[in-house]
Amino acid sequence: QVQLVESGGGSVQPGESLRLSCAASGTIFSVYVMGWYRQAPGKQRELVATITRGDSTNYLDSVKGRFTISRDNAKNTVYLQMNSLKPEDTAVYYCNALIETIFSSSQAYWGQGTQVTVSS
């Protein structure tokens, strides 16, 4: 079994920062692409950022220059540093990872979601 456990969400004012973390655990053989998605009320889930094992990154246009994704392969953990937060960043943020276990081939796993609220 694989679990993705997220932490770091919360309520902040516009312009402030938050750092999200997501740790993968279980019978893991290898973790490939990791990423963050978000879903605001009444909207579809959207991709925020991804990072490969080799640290190649990809960002949603609206977060470029404000958010930074990184990972620690030794800890099977991915981070999302969010700076200069805006009210439109308010959403539930979900961690996603492509993981190969010792029992099965690669498949996508999701975290439980963490709420980020940006409001004055």
Short mmCIF file of C-alpha atoms in Angstrom, two decimals:
data_model
loop_
_atom_site.label_atom_id
_atom_site.label_comp_id
_atom_site.label_asym_id
_atom_site.label_seq_id
_atom_site.Cartn_x
_atom_site.Cartn_y
_atom_site.Cartn_z
CA GLN A 1 0.00 0.00 0.00
CA VAL A 2 1.05 3.58 -0.67
CA GLN A 3 0.02 6.69 1.19
CA LEU A 4 0.57 10.35 0.36
CA VAL A 5 0.30 12.58 3.41
CA GLU A 6 0.11 16.33 2.91
CA SER A 7 0.74 19.13 5.36
CA GLY A 8 1.25 22.87 5.43
CA GLY A 9 -2.06 24.34 4.34
CA GLY A 10 -3.77 27.16 6.16
CA SER A 11 -5.23 30.65 6.01
CA VAL A 12 -3.06 33.62 5.09
CA GLN A 13 -3.43 37.19 3.87
CA PRO A 14 -2.64 38.26 0.30
CA GLY A 15 1.08 38.59 -0.25
CA GLU A 16 2.02 36.05 2.39
CA SER A 17 3.62 32.65 1.92
CA LEU A 18 2.91 29.00 2.65
CA ARG A 19 4.89 25.82 2.13
CA LEU A 20 3.12 22.56 1.39
CA SER A 21 4.73 19.17 1.92
CA CYS A 22 3.69 15.73 0.74
CA ALA A 23 5.42 12.55 1.86
CA ALA A 24 4.92 9.21 0.15
CA SER A 25 5.23 6.05 2.22
CA GLY A 26 4.61 2.34 1.87
CA THR A 27 5.99 -0.46 -0.26
CA ILE A 28 7.66 1.93 -2.68
CA PHE A 29 10.16 0.85 -5.29
CA SER A 30 10.48 4.19 -7.06
CA VAL A 31 8.71 7.55 -7.21
CA TYR A 32 8.67 9.17 -10.63
CA VAL A 33 6.82 12.39 -11.44
CA MET A 34 5.40 14.24 -8.43
CA GLY A 35 3.10 17.19 -8.57
CA TRP A 36 0.51 19.46 -7.06
CA TYR A 37 -3.03 20.07 -8.28
CA ARG A 38 -5.68 22.37 -6.88
CA GLN A 39 -9.43 22.62 -6.97
CA ALA A 40 -11.35 25.76 -6.11
CA PRO A 41 -15.07 25.65 -5.28
CA GLY A 42 -17.14 25.19 -8.41
CA LYS A 43 -14.09 24.70 -10.62
CA GLN A 44 -12.29 21.76 -12.14
CA ARG A 45 -9.10 20.42 -10.64
CA GLU A 46 -6.08 22.00 -12.34
CA LEU A 47 -2.41 21.16 -12.50
CA VAL A 48 -0.27 23.62 -10.53
CA ALA A 49 3.24 22.20 -10.86
CA THR A 50 5.13 18.99 -11.55
CA ILE A 51 8.67 17.80 -10.98
CA THR A 52 10.48 14.76 -12.34
CA ARG A 53 13.05 12.65 -10.55
CA GLY A 54 15.67 14.64 -12.40
CA ASP A 55 14.22 17.94 -11.14
CA SER A 56 12.66 19.10 -14.41
CA THR A 57 9.73 21.32 -13.51
CA ASN A 58 6.54 22.58 -15.10
CA TYR A 59 4.19 25.28 -13.80
CA LEU A 60 0.72 26.65 -14.36
CA ASP A 61 1.18 30.05 -16.02
CA SER A 62 -0.60 31.93 -13.25
CA VAL A 63 1.83 30.69 -10.56
CA LYS A 64 5.10 31.07 -12.47
CA GLY A 65 7.52 33.25 -10.56
CA ARG A 66 5.54 32.87 -7.31
CA PHE A 67 5.47 29.11 -6.64
CA THR A 68 8.43 26.75 -6.53
CA ILE A 69 8.17 22.97 -6.55
CA SER A 70 11.00 20.83 -5.22
CA ARG A 71 11.54 17.29 -4.00
CA ASP A 72 13.72 15.17 -1.75
CA ASN A 73 14.11 11.79 -3.40
CA ALA A 74 15.66 10.24 -0.30
CA LYS A 75 12.50 11.11 1.65
CA ASN A 76 10.01 10.55 -1.20
CA THR A 77 8.72 14.01 -0.44
CA VAL A 78 7.59 16.88 -2.65
CA TYR A 79 7.26 20.50 -1.58
CA LEU A 80 5.43 23.53 -2.92
CA GLN A 81 6.71 26.90 -1.77
CA MET A 82 3.99 29.46 -2.44
CA ASN A 83 4.96 33.12 -2.24
CA SER A 84 3.01 36.30 -2.97
CA LEU A 85 -0.24 34.43 -2.51
CA LYS A 86 -3.39 35.87 -4.07
CA PRO A 87 -7.06 35.30 -3.24
CA GLU A 88 -7.40 33.38 -6.52
CA ASP A 89 -4.94 30.81 -5.16
CA THR A 90 -7.58 29.74 -2.65
CA ALA A 91 -8.31 26.06 -3.22
CA VAL A 92 -7.82 22.56 -1.91
CA TYR A 93 -4.34 21.48 -2.95
CA TYR A 94 -3.73 17.83 -3.78
CA CYS A 95 -0.45 16.00 -4.04
CA ASN A 96 -0.05 13.49 -6.87
CA ALA A 97 2.73 11.02 -7.54
CA LEU A 98 3.50 8.32 -10.08
CA ILE A 99 4.80 5.45 -7.99
CA GLU A 100 6.05 1.97 -8.72
CA THR A 101 5.72 -0.37 -5.76
CA ILE A 102 7.47 -3.64 -5.09
CA PHE A 103 4.21 -5.38 -5.98
CA SER A 104 2.89 -3.42 -8.95
CA SER A 105 3.84 -1.28 -11.92
CA SER A 106 3.60 2.51 -11.89
CA GLN A 107 0.31 4.12 -11.07
CA ALA A 108 -0.87 7.51 -9.87
CA TYR A 109 -1.61 8.12 -6.22
CA TRP A 110 -3.34 11.10 -4.60
CA GLY A 111 -3.08 12.79 -1.24
CA GLN A 112 -6.12 13.68 0.82
CA GLY A 113 -5.93 17.39 0.05
CA THR A 114 -5.04 20.40 2.14
CA GLN A 115 -6.97 23.67 2.21
CA VAL A 116 -5.24 26.92 1.30
CA THR A 117 -7.23 30.09 1.91
CA VAL A 118 -5.96 33.53 0.93
CA SER A 119 -8.11 36.35 2.23
CA SER A 120 -7.81 39.76 3.80
#
